[in-house]
Every structure is written in C-alpha cells, then in structure tokens.
Amino acid sequence: MFLVGTMQLIRGAQAAGLPCSAARRTLRAVSHVVPIGSTLSQSQEVVAGPATTVREPRALPTQSHRSGAEINVYRMSVRVRFAPSPTGFLHIGGARTALFNWLYARHTGGTFILRIEDTDSARNTQEAVEVILNGLRWLGLDWDEGPTIGSVSDPGKGRCGPYFQSQRGPIYQKRVQELKDKGLAYDHDGAVKFKMERKPIVIPDLVVGNVTRELTDREKLDPDFVIVRSDGQPVFHLVNVIDDLEMRITHVIRGEDHLTNSAKHIALFRALDVAPPQYAHIPLILNIDGTKMSKRDHGASLTTYLEEGYAPEALVNYLCLLGWSPKENREKVTLDEVIRLFDLPQVLRHNARFDIDKLHWLDGEYIREMGDERFRELAAQALTRAGYDTKKYSPGYLRAALDTCKGKIKRFGELAAYAGFYFTDEVKLDPASAAKDFTPENRDRLGRLRAAFAGLSTFDFVTLESTLKKVAVELAVKAGALVHPARMACTGSAAGPSLYHLLEVLGKERVLQRIDRVLAI
RNA sequence: GACCCUAUAGUCUAGCGGUUAGGACACCUCCCUUUCACGGAGGUAGCCCGGGUUCGAUUCCCGGUAGGGUCGCCA
C-alpha cells in the first residue's frame, strides 16, 4: 500500500500545471521519490493483500508510516474514470466497465469521474452524450466529476474539467509541444508521431498480473504511432493518457481489449515524466455463443434492457456476477454489500458470456421483492411503452389491476401480454385455445357460470370463488372445467393473474360482457 | 502473420497439492395449485488435451489445442 501510494504521489507530483490544488499540497509533502518501475513486483504483491483498498474519506491524504522503512507516505485517494465515446450507444460491456469503476471508487471512498471522449467530432452530438448520461443514471451510477448535461457548453462538476475532450485542445497542444521539445515526437506527413520505446514494456495489472508486451512484427517495422492526425485532431492514445494524467487518475479500470494498448500508454506517461496509473483490465462480456458482442447483437445496447422492462437493480446485480463473485454461494447481493466486498484483485481474468436466462431469473427475484409502489410505477411505465393508455382508467382500478400481477411476472416487458386485457375492450382470443376451450359442452357450463355471476350483488374474489365452485358442484365437474373457459373469455389467454382476483378487478359489468361475447360466437 | 490474455457442467461461478468438486441459471421428474409464477423434493451434466514436478494433481510448471483481444491519421 505504501509503495502504491508513493507511486501515485509521484504521478501527482510530476504532472505539471495541475488544475487541482489538492495535488499541489500533496506534492510539497512528498519526501521520498522512488524510480518508476522499481517497485512493480512489490506493488503487485501489496495490492494482492487485503489492505489494498483504503477506506477513507476522499478529502485530504492522511499521513502514515511504517517502522523500519522510515518513509513518510501520504495516501492519495483513489480517482477512477469512465471515459466513453459518444456513439449514440452505450454498450453493455461499457456499462459493466462503468459499474466496476464506480464500485471501486465507492469501495475505497475515492472519486468516480465521467469523461467524454469526443475527439471524433462527427460523433459528438448532444443526444449521443445524453444516451451515456441517462444510461448511467438509470443504473444508479452517479459520478462525482464530469458533465451534468449532454452539452459541451456545460462546465460540469469537478475541478479537473472540462470533461469533454473536444474542449481540451490547448492542453493537448501543450503536451505535444513538450514531447516535440524532448525529441520524443516528430512531424510526419502532416501528422505528429510519437517515438515509441523499442524495448518490451511491462504492464503491471491488478487483475492480470505483470504482462510483458513485446512488439508485434508490424510494430517492429515502425514502432512509432500517430498522436495527432494530419487534420490537427489528437488521437485516442494521446488524449487518453494526457487526461488521465491531468485528472490525476490513480487507477485505470477498462476492458481487456485495451490491455496491449497499455504499453503505448505507459510509454507516453514515461515520455511525459509521469509514473503511469495502476491498471486493471477487466474481462470482456461475450455473446452466449462465445463470440464478440458487437453493436448489432441483441442485448449489446444498454437501452435494450430498459426497453424490454428489466429492473436496473437486477441488471446491476447480474453485471456484478460477470467476472466477480461475492463468494459464499450467493447470487443476489445488495449494492451496499457489493461495495463492501468488491476489490480489483478478485476480479476474474477470463471473459464471461452474457446469459439472458439468468438475468431473467434475477429480474424476477427483484420484481417479486420490490416495494409495491415501485412495482406499480415500473409496471405502468411498461404498459405505456407497450401502447396501453393506462390513464384512461381510474387510479384505483389501475392499482388493483397491477397488484394482481405482483410476484407473477419476471420482467416488466411481459406485463402487456400478461395484463393487457385489463386495459382494453378488445380481448383478443387465441384461435387455437379458443377452439379448445369453447366446446359446446363448455359453452353450456360458461352459460351457467354467467347466470350465477349475474345474480351476485357483491363481486369480490371470495364470493366469486365460492360461486364458481358451487356451480362446478352443481354441474358435477372440477373447478378447472369452469376456470379455464372463464379465464379465456375474460382475458384471451391461458395464463394470467389469479382468476377470482382478476374477475373482481374487472368488475361485474365487464366480466358479463366478455362472457356474453364468447357465447355469442 | 506477430504479440497478449484466458480455460471447473449448456451458462455464471466457489474451491483446492489429498473434497462424495459446492452454489446459481437453464433443462428433466414429481408434489403443491384456479392458469402462470412462486414454493417443496429429486435428477441429468463439469475440472480442454499431453507431458513434467510430487507419495498424490482439477489445483504448480512446460507444451499443444481452443476461445478472446491487439497490432489504424477509430475509440
């Protein structure tokens, strides 16, 4: 922990022109400097221990020391970031990356920063940024620093802004000039290229361990890479590093697809005389068949889960289970508990496949256990999305109708098919089921049931049940012989809420109407 | 092609130098039941392959295979 803290301090100290005053204060406090790379194995060892994550207020670094070493160390609080590109789309894997960053920040009492990587101006629209902000909000991942609205004119919150890369041009220009002055960058065909290190680079990673990255055969031909395009736009590798440096990011938690890129980033940090942050490359999320989840694949976009009526808390829980485990054979874990248990060294190294069936199960668990108010709210939203105008009905009716569905559905997207009959006058009968249920024999029985219902003065589920059973006895049939046709007549479906409760909610008038309609066919 | 990561049932995972290899989803059977869902009981199914180390490897090492990633004036 001490060495890690020291490394972070050096980074902060060496980052010139820091916009954050806390870093300057810390800078003065540094009393001991360790050469970059000299403590890698130790920091690996240290981070694997239980004391890796320091739970502390994120205010000022606290002083600590250990006997024997005689080194004063100031713990710097964790600063992590989620840095998506506004493509108009938030990938489920990106959402998981955001989640793990958020969890680590919350676990350590650190800071979670949102930065918009909009260097490609063609993609930079306010709508595209809003997709990201709304996605994170939906999941409940609040950020401590970053934009508050999708517009680049928004200064956002936090003191390390602007948080849109498109607004940070001068910062990049200054750093590029610095590299040029050092002879580590040069003009080439109108672009600027970085003079890459020619030796293998070790990437210390909290999840994977130390990774030694050799040059590929293509890179051996020309290891240098473009950092500023010929049109003047800086490229990802450059801005990513500069922003992480300027924003004093201590831990870079990102998808494993960036692992080998990190060699370039580390070289860039060194060229800027700054110790790189700690890296943690988390495994990717694959399709259920093991292929890469691309934009086109169903379920790749976070929006899908909102539209299909999953509860965000269930999705968050499920995402936590991909590449991480709370152990002790537990599946359902509250966010507070995940925050308490989560840590980087315990993140798995292998990719995980997205199993929609398990998400579905978890979603059902959450829906069953959520408060009635929230259930009604999400249920009404789902019905509205499905095209039902629930506002046409009284609040009491809506509420009673929805309450018969609580604990029955596993996903709000199922609600329209399950309970849509409450909110329409046109009950659609499934032809096959109708033919099966409305045999001449059943019609006679339904007629008897209708007559019994018509004579009721109270139309509650208790009365309805006893009435139906009484009719069944009179007809010498099982209750089911009446239940099924009645359900089909009133709902058009073989599956749905408890029949007696649903009849009560529908009310005598509607029930008789629906039965009459079937008998008239 | 080169480089990097990974490997426990169909899927997500726990675990370990000696375990009847644990849990969950899914699947199957039965029970409960007004349908569905829930709940209860039970079941099928797993340590990628080959060497090495060891008294003993699923576990440690090496190789292979397979899957994934990277090598852009995309991010």
XYZ file of C-alpha atoms (C1' of nucleotides) in Angstrom:
596
model
C 0.000 0.000 0.000
C 2.801 2.314 0.842
C 4.559 1.812 -2.406
C 1.391 2.167 -4.354
C 0.635 5.354 -2.562
C 4.098 6.600 -3.261
C 3.789 5.833 -6.928
C 0.575 7.733 -7.083
C 2.161 10.645 -5.339
C 4.949 10.836 -7.815
C 2.459 10.867 -10.576
C 0.651 13.709 -8.987
C 3.884 15.491 -8.302
C 5.192 15.195 -11.775
C 2.079 16.271 -13.506
C 2.870 19.890 -14.109
C 0.244 22.574 -14.055
C -2.242 20.609 -12.090
C -5.659 22.138 -12.057
C -6.376 20.633 -8.705
C -4.905 22.284 -5.693
C -5.040 19.179 -3.564
C -2.368 17.669 -5.730
C -0.066 20.602 -5.194
C -0.453 20.317 -1.490
C 0.423 16.680 -1.720
C 3.303 17.475 -3.989
C 5.004 19.551 -1.369
C 4.503 16.811 1.115
C 6.401 14.245 -0.864
C 9.599 13.447 0.864
C 10.787 10.433 -0.947
C 10.881 9.520 -4.585
C 11.066 6.028 -5.970
C 12.162 5.478 -9.551
C 9.426 4.399 -11.876
C 9.258 0.692 -12.375
C 11.499 -0.105 -9.470
C 8.713 -1.258 -7.249
C 6.495 -3.112 -9.641
C 6.757 -6.547 -8.138
C 6.224 -5.170 -4.699
C 3.273 -3.158 -5.622
C 1.838 -6.279 -7.194
C 2.384 -8.127 -4.011
C 0.936 -5.362 -1.978
C -2.182 -4.928 -3.987
C -2.979 -8.596 -3.709
C -3.308 -8.260 0.033
C -6.443 -7.400 1.924
C -5.239 -3.909 2.680
C -5.218 -2.816 -0.925
C -8.193 -0.649 -0.684
C -8.097 2.036 1.843
C -11.407 3.101 3.172
C -11.068 6.730 3.857
C -12.763 9.998 3.316
C -11.762 11.333 -0.021
C -10.688 14.678 1.341
C -7.038 15.065 2.112
C -4.389 12.398 2.110
C -3.589 11.115 5.543
C -0.176 10.523 6.862
C 1.067 7.138 7.812
C 4.376 5.470 8.235
C 5.768 2.121 8.989
C 8.507 1.402 11.380
C 11.738 0.333 9.774
C 11.116 1.905 6.414
C 11.170 5.413 7.739
C 9.328 6.722 4.793
C 6.519 9.135 5.251
C 3.743 8.270 2.905
C 0.629 10.199 2.168
C -2.193 8.099 0.922
C -3.790 9.661 -2.042
C -7.419 8.895 -2.548
C -8.458 6.773 -5.468
C -9.557 8.536 -8.622
C -11.074 6.427 -11.379
C -12.833 7.369 -14.563
C -15.244 6.030 -17.113
C -14.354 7.519 -20.482
C -16.853 6.533 -23.152
C -17.066 7.816 -26.669
C -20.455 9.303 -27.550
C -21.522 6.957 -30.302
C -25.212 7.217 -29.525
C -24.992 3.831 -27.927
C -23.857 2.539 -24.535
C -22.515 -0.968 -24.827
C -23.465 -3.383 -22.060
C -19.756 -4.099 -21.637
C -19.120 -0.378 -21.271
C -21.841 -0.244 -18.645
C -20.100 -3.025 -16.758
C -16.798 -1.154 -17.006
C -18.520 1.925 -15.610
C -20.000 -0.202 -12.838
C -16.652 -1.674 -11.818
C -15.068 1.775 -11.787
C -17.933 3.096 -9.722
C -17.742 0.158 -7.335
C -14.041 0.637 -6.840
C -14.487 4.333 -6.177
C -17.257 3.706 -3.701
C -15.382 0.869 -2.054
C -12.302 2.973 -1.485
C -14.068 6.216 -0.745
C -12.498 7.567 -3.910
C -13.764 9.680 -6.770
C -15.616 8.482 -9.845
C -15.097 10.691 -12.858
C -17.020 10.724 -16.116
C -15.131 11.982 -19.131
C -16.497 12.182 -22.641
C -14.013 11.081 -25.274
C -15.425 13.017 -28.180
C -12.283 13.656 -30.183
C -14.080 12.392 -33.230
C -16.255 15.455 -33.719
C -18.505 13.730 -36.225
C -19.895 11.614 -33.450
C -20.178 14.389 -30.985
C -23.832 15.198 -30.621
C -25.668 16.203 -27.515
C -28.089 13.327 -27.982
C -25.245 10.838 -28.103
C -23.853 12.157 -24.842
C -27.267 12.057 -23.221
C -27.506 8.364 -24.058
C -24.465 7.815 -21.876
C -25.573 10.074 -19.048
C -29.056 8.595 -18.987
C -27.708 5.073 -19.127
C -25.515 5.644 -16.103
C -28.320 7.399 -14.262
C -30.675 4.544 -14.991
C -28.192 2.124 -13.447
C -27.739 4.430 -10.491
C -24.057 5.086 -11.160
C -23.625 8.650 -10.023
C -20.389 10.421 -10.862
C -18.506 12.867 -8.681
C -16.911 14.794 -11.508
C -17.997 15.184 -15.095
C -20.684 16.711 -17.269
C -24.135 17.212 -15.844
C -25.869 17.628 -19.172
C -25.001 16.456 -22.639
C -23.844 19.792 -23.947
C -20.194 20.754 -24.266
C -21.153 24.218 -23.070
C -21.835 22.681 -19.690
C -18.900 23.206 -17.353
C -19.982 20.162 -15.404
C -18.972 19.457 -11.856
C -15.481 18.917 -10.574
C -12.280 20.891 -10.747
C -10.428 18.928 -13.421
C -12.640 19.926 -16.331
C -13.559 20.465 -18.989
C -14.768 16.884 -19.142
C -15.283 16.858 -22.880
C -12.117 16.121 -24.805
C -13.316 18.322 -27.604
C -12.879 21.224 -25.163
C -9.358 20.364 -24.119
C -7.450 21.140 -27.289
C -4.963 23.596 -25.777
C -3.972 21.104 -23.102
C -3.119 18.521 -25.737
C -1.238 21.032 -27.859
C 0.913 21.984 -24.917
C 1.782 18.367 -24.200
C 2.517 17.589 -27.829
C 4.900 20.531 -27.899
C 6.502 19.189 -24.744
C 7.089 15.857 -26.444
C 8.475 17.549 -29.517
C 10.826 19.650 -27.387
C 12.100 16.482 -25.796
C 12.639 14.939 -29.182
C 10.048 12.274 -28.444
C 7.568 13.364 -31.107
C 8.051 14.483 -34.666
C 6.126 15.631 -37.711
C 5.454 13.061 -40.371
C 3.286 13.530 -43.470
C 1.428 16.329 -41.744
C 0.699 14.208 -38.706
C 2.639 14.013 -35.455
C 4.122 10.690 -34.448
C 5.349 9.542 -31.073
C 8.752 7.969 -30.769
C 7.792 4.694 -29.147
C 10.122 2.737 -26.901
C 11.772 -0.128 -28.789
C 12.003 -2.433 -25.812
C 9.358 -4.751 -24.388
C 7.198 -2.938 -21.867
C 5.920 -4.459 -18.660
C 2.325 -3.642 -17.877
C 1.599 -4.141 -14.181
C -2.030 -5.101 -13.928
C -4.088 -5.573 -10.797
C -6.250 -8.195 -12.443
C -3.948 -9.981 -14.839
C -0.591 -9.540 -13.151
C 2.557 -8.332 -14.858
C 2.230 -8.514 -18.602
C 5.300 -8.187 -20.757
C 4.333 -6.767 -24.090
C 6.720 -7.357 -26.982
C 6.440 -5.525 -30.260
C 4.454 -7.310 -32.951
C 6.093 -7.904 -36.309
C 4.276 -4.962 -37.820
C 5.343 -2.729 -34.964
C 8.939 -3.810 -35.387
C 8.804 -2.291 -38.859
C 7.777 1.029 -37.333
C 7.026 1.196 -33.608
C 6.106 4.883 -33.734
C 2.449 5.776 -33.847
C 0.419 8.819 -34.744
C -0.659 11.009 -31.852
C -2.017 13.940 -33.864
C -3.774 13.454 -37.171
C -2.851 15.498 -40.184
C -6.090 17.432 -39.693
C -4.813 18.531 -36.294
C -7.027 16.259 -34.216
C -5.236 14.388 -31.439
C -5.862 10.638 -31.354
C -7.165 8.429 -28.602
C -3.874 7.142 -27.182
C -2.590 10.648 -26.663
C -5.652 12.279 -25.184
C -6.441 9.317 -23.027
C -3.035 9.490 -21.386
C -2.950 13.252 -21.055
C -6.384 13.386 -19.496
C -5.642 10.570 -17.094
C -2.522 12.463 -16.122
C -4.154 15.876 -15.803
C -7.133 14.477 -13.967
C -4.798 12.586 -11.637
C -6.379 9.235 -12.339
C -4.894 6.661 -9.981
C -6.474 3.504 -11.364
C -7.388 2.784 -14.949
C -10.096 0.137 -14.943
C -11.065 -0.737 -18.501
C -11.859 -3.615 -20.806
C -9.241 -6.191 -21.599
C -9.334 -5.101 -25.225
C -7.096 -2.253 -24.085
C -4.512 -4.454 -22.408
C -1.922 -4.479 -25.149
C -2.589 -0.813 -25.913
C -1.448 -0.036 -22.412
C 2.165 -0.453 -23.471
C 1.748 2.592 -25.657
C 0.124 4.484 -22.856
C 2.837 3.598 -20.382
C 5.469 4.774 -22.861
C 3.573 8.022 -23.240
C 3.386 8.540 -19.484
C 7.097 7.962 -19.188
C 7.825 10.330 -22.037
C 5.897 12.917 -20.062
C 7.922 12.053 -16.955
C 4.932 10.752 -15.079
C 4.518 7.375 -13.443
C 1.591 5.528 -15.041
C -1.541 4.809 -13.015
C -2.392 1.360 -11.749
C -4.036 -0.698 -14.439
C -6.866 -3.168 -14.051
C -8.026 -4.768 -17.274
C -11.321 -6.483 -16.738
C -12.549 -9.364 -18.879
C -14.970 -8.764 -21.692
C -18.597 -9.741 -21.976
C -19.256 -12.124 -24.844
C -22.425 -13.352 -26.508
C -23.849 -16.593 -25.141
C -22.208 -18.438 -28.042
C -18.810 -17.056 -27.121
C -18.497 -14.606 -29.965
C -17.688 -10.983 -29.522
C -20.677 -8.848 -28.657
C -20.867 -6.278 -31.379
C -23.293 -3.416 -31.723
C -25.571 -5.445 -33.919
C -26.038 -8.245 -31.447
C -29.250 -8.237 -29.493
C -28.634 -7.104 -25.951
C -25.422 -5.249 -26.761
C -27.018 -1.902 -26.044
C -27.901 -0.936 -22.508
C -31.078 0.700 -23.811
C -32.406 -2.721 -24.761
C -32.752 -3.689 -21.123
C -34.661 -0.555 -20.305
C -36.960 -1.017 -23.255
C -37.560 -4.675 -22.535
C -38.553 -3.885 -18.997
C -35.735 -5.123 -16.809
C -35.303 -3.546 -13.394
C -31.980 -1.673 -13.315
C -31.101 -3.051 -9.887
C -31.404 -6.578 -11.271
C -29.199 -5.765 -14.234
C -26.599 -4.186 -11.971
C -26.625 -7.258 -9.736
C -26.254 -9.514 -12.758
C -23.409 -7.453 -14.164
C -21.602 -7.731 -10.840
C -21.701 -11.503 -11.200
C -19.855 -11.398 -14.505
C -16.173 -11.573 -13.705
C -16.611 -11.191 -9.986
C -18.207 -13.169 -7.198
C -19.413 -12.325 -3.701
C -18.450 -15.902 -2.789
C -20.317 -17.947 -0.191
C -22.671 -19.263 -2.857
C -24.553 -16.035 -3.093
C -26.182 -14.648 -6.203
C -28.436 -11.886 -5.005
C -26.385 -9.177 -3.382
C -27.368 -5.684 -2.425
C -25.331 -2.866 -3.906
C -24.151 -1.798 -0.468
C -22.774 -5.225 0.095
C -21.070 -5.340 -3.285
C -19.456 -2.007 -2.486
C -18.179 -3.503 0.731
C -16.870 -6.712 -0.855
C -15.682 -5.545 -4.259
C -12.000 -5.287 -4.988
C -9.831 -5.395 -8.075
C -7.535 -8.341 -7.306
C -10.582 -10.592 -7.042
C -11.828 -9.784 -10.500
C -11.637 -12.857 -12.722
C -9.316 -12.991 -15.691
C -11.456 -14.762 -18.233
C -14.253 -13.442 -20.377
C -17.836 -14.145 -19.434
C -20.801 -14.912 -21.634
C -23.961 -12.959 -21.160
C -26.697 -15.353 -20.068
C -30.016 -13.648 -20.545
C -31.823 -16.530 -18.820
C -30.037 -15.874 -15.584
C -30.691 -12.152 -15.831
C -34.330 -13.001 -16.396
C -34.425 -15.110 -13.252
C -32.700 -12.421 -11.195
C -35.056 -9.802 -12.570
C -37.985 -11.907 -11.440
C -36.494 -12.116 -7.968
C -36.083 -8.361 -7.775
C -39.533 -7.654 -9.115
C -41.113 -10.042 -6.668
C -39.371 -8.401 -3.758
C -39.567 -4.759 -4.714
C -41.906 -2.387 -2.930
C -45.463 -2.152 -4.184
C -45.098 1.498 -5.095
C -42.070 0.910 -7.258
C -43.684 -2.094 -8.820
C -46.728 -0.067 -9.824
C -44.587 2.708 -11.171
C -42.401 0.480 -13.336
C -45.413 -1.579 -14.363
C -47.342 1.463 -15.524
C -44.305 2.663 -17.468
C -44.009 -0.682 -19.197
C -47.665 -0.664 -20.177
C -47.338 2.835 -21.552
C -44.311 1.765 -23.574
C -46.356 -1.116 -24.932
C -49.016 1.308 -26.129
C -51.646 0.957 -23.426
C -53.270 4.133 -22.256
C -53.485 3.419 -18.550
C -54.530 6.997 -17.832
C -57.950 6.236 -19.254
C -58.606 4.150 -16.172
C -59.117 5.238 -12.606
C -56.104 5.150 -10.284
C -57.908 2.669 -8.090
C -58.603 0.332 -10.993
C -55.045 0.637 -12.296
C -53.640 -0.067 -8.899
C -55.891 -3.053 -8.236
C -55.130 -4.466 -11.680
C -51.370 -4.141 -11.275
C -51.457 -5.614 -7.802
C -52.803 -8.885 -9.201
C -49.586 -9.153 -11.245
C -47.118 -8.617 -8.438
C -44.965 -11.663 -7.930
C -46.157 -13.199 -11.154
C -44.035 -11.691 -13.896
C -40.283 -11.837 -14.207
C -39.850 -8.862 -16.471
C -41.957 -5.759 -16.977
C -41.794 -6.336 -20.688
C -44.037 -9.348 -20.100
C -46.716 -7.267 -18.465
C -48.508 -6.166 -21.622
C -49.132 -9.746 -22.656
C -49.928 -10.763 -19.097
C -52.249 -7.988 -18.036
C -53.115 -6.037 -21.156
C -56.649 -7.381 -21.020
C -57.349 -5.033 -18.120
C -56.775 -2.031 -20.310
C -58.633 -2.785 -23.491
C -62.181 -3.507 -24.567
C -60.991 -5.736 -27.371
C -59.959 -9.016 -25.822
C -58.079 -10.952 -28.447
C -58.721 -14.649 -28.265
C -56.044 -17.034 -29.297
C -57.891 -19.050 -32.015
C -56.391 -22.408 -31.129
C -57.054 -22.061 -27.406
C -60.494 -20.669 -28.058
C -61.471 -23.678 -30.146
C -60.247 -25.952 -27.412
C -61.930 -24.123 -24.564
C -65.209 -23.133 -26.128
C -66.613 -26.512 -26.991
C -70.429 -26.818 -26.933
C -70.129 -28.537 -23.588
C -68.038 -25.738 -22.131
C -70.345 -23.121 -23.561
C -73.232 -24.573 -21.589
C -71.116 -24.514 -18.457
C -69.971 -20.982 -19.127
C -73.603 -20.018 -19.556
C -74.426 -21.457 -16.145
C -71.497 -19.642 -14.620
C -72.568 -16.408 -16.254
C -76.028 -16.752 -14.821
C -74.615 -17.357 -11.358
C -72.309 -14.330 -11.642
C -75.159 -12.188 -12.903
C -77.073 -12.876 -9.728
C -74.290 -11.690 -7.426
C -74.657 -8.474 -5.549
C -71.111 -8.485 -4.249
C -68.409 -9.191 -6.789
C -65.300 -9.872 -4.725
C -62.868 -12.729 -5.142
C -64.139 -14.652 -2.149
C -67.690 -14.647 -3.433
C -66.549 -15.361 -6.967
C -64.547 -18.355 -5.897
C -67.313 -19.873 -3.815
C -69.823 -19.197 -6.561
C -67.697 -20.829 -9.215
C -67.094 -23.862 -7.029
C -70.754 -24.140 -6.247
C -71.596 -24.142 -9.933
C -68.916 -26.762 -10.503
C -70.516 -28.975 -7.889
C -73.930 -28.497 -9.457
C -72.545 -29.458 -12.816
C -70.550 -32.298 -11.306
C -67.304 -31.055 -12.859
C -63.959 -29.984 -11.481
C -63.430 -26.307 -10.899
C -60.868 -26.302 -13.670
C -63.562 -27.078 -16.215
C -65.032 -23.667 -15.458
C -61.858 -21.796 -14.628
C -60.195 -22.273 -17.967
C -63.054 -21.183 -20.229
C -63.808 -18.253 -17.925
C -60.201 -17.148 -17.983
C -60.038 -17.450 -21.719
C -63.256 -15.491 -22.172
C -62.195 -12.663 -19.913
C -58.503 -12.400 -20.736
C -57.986 -14.164 -24.032
C -55.073 -16.045 -22.570
C -54.427 -19.326 -20.825
C -52.012 -17.677 -18.388
C -52.570 -14.655 -16.197
C -53.336 -13.405 -12.708
C -55.465 -15.318 -10.247
C -58.866 -15.756 -11.929
C -61.004 -14.717 -8.963
C -58.948 -11.609 -8.288
C -58.905 -10.644 -11.917
C -62.677 -11.003 -12.151
C -63.094 -8.800 -9.114
C -60.887 -6.102 -10.617
C -62.580 -6.298 -14.000
C -65.951 -5.902 -12.321
C -69.281 -7.489 -12.916
C -70.193 -5.462 -15.980
C -67.026 -6.187 -17.950
C -66.990 -9.843 -16.925
C -70.549 -10.458 -18.077
C -69.863 -8.590 -21.298
C -66.812 -10.671 -22.055
C -68.552 -13.929 -21.339
C -71.512 -12.876 -23.473
C -69.206 -12.043 -26.318
C -67.768 -15.526 -26.315
C -71.169 -17.191 -26.004
C -72.367 -15.210 -28.995
C -69.677 -16.535 -31.283
C 1.365 -13.256 -39.737
C 3.231 -11.288 -34.867
C 2.147 -10.131 -29.910
C -1.056 -10.500 -25.452
C -4.907 -12.708 -22.225
C -7.822 -16.931 -20.853
C -9.561 -22.241 -19.923
C -14.238 -26.014 -13.471
C -21.381 -28.998 -16.357
C -25.033 -25.607 -21.860
C -24.130 -20.642 -18.908
C -22.283 -17.684 -14.499
C -19.222 -19.118 -10.602
C -16.924 -21.398 -5.483
C -12.878 -24.284 -4.340
C -8.359 -26.925 -3.705
C -1.481 -30.401 -3.602
C -5.472 -35.464 -0.774
C -13.068 -32.736 -1.310
C -18.630 -37.767 -2.385
C -15.523 -30.908 -6.758
C -20.047 -26.722 -3.659
C -23.835 -22.960 -5.331
C -26.961 -20.441 -9.083
C -29.446 -20.149 -14.016
C -31.244 -23.367 -17.712
C -33.101 -28.401 -18.515
C -35.915 -33.096 -16.737
C -39.306 -35.719 -12.984
C -42.648 -35.396 -9.002
C -45.541 -32.533 -5.191
C -48.474 -28.037 -4.189
C -52.146 -25.248 -7.053
C -57.826 -21.725 -10.317
C -53.697 -20.790 -15.141
C -48.908 -18.793 -14.892
C -45.308 -17.618 -11.448
C -43.736 -18.877 -6.557
C -42.605 -22.736 -3.085
C -41.050 -28.026 -1.833
C -38.485 -32.853 -3.164
C -35.351 -35.250 -6.535
C -32.443 -35.795 -11.171
C -29.044 -35.298 -15.767
C -24.500 -32.711 -16.589
C -18.049 -30.328 -15.145
C -12.102 -29.740 -13.696
C -9.741 -28.839 -22.517
C -5.564 -32.345 -24.131
C -0.408 -34.114 -23.438
C 3.971 -34.107 -20.698
C 6.670 -32.723 -16.065
C 7.148 -31.874 -10.500
C 5.072 -34.781 -6.403
C 3.616 -40.316 -2.394
C -0.583 -37.752 -4.686
C -2.590 -33.155 -9.371
C -8.623 -30.118 -11.266
C -5.046 -27.212 -8.286
C 2.049 -25.889 -9.527
C 5.416 -25.788 -14.302
C 6.009 -26.541 -19.720
C 3.856 -27.577 -24.474
C -0.446 -28.143 -27.520
C -5.411 -27.038 -28.662
C -9.449 -23.888 -28.413
C -11.702 -19.120 -27.391
C -10.972 -13.876 -26.905
C -8.051 -9.427 -27.660
C -4.342 -6.134 -30.057
C -1.055 -4.618 -33.972
C -5.481 2.424 -37.522
C -4.230 9.586 -39.192
C -11.277 4.513 -34.806
C -12.167 4.965 -29.682
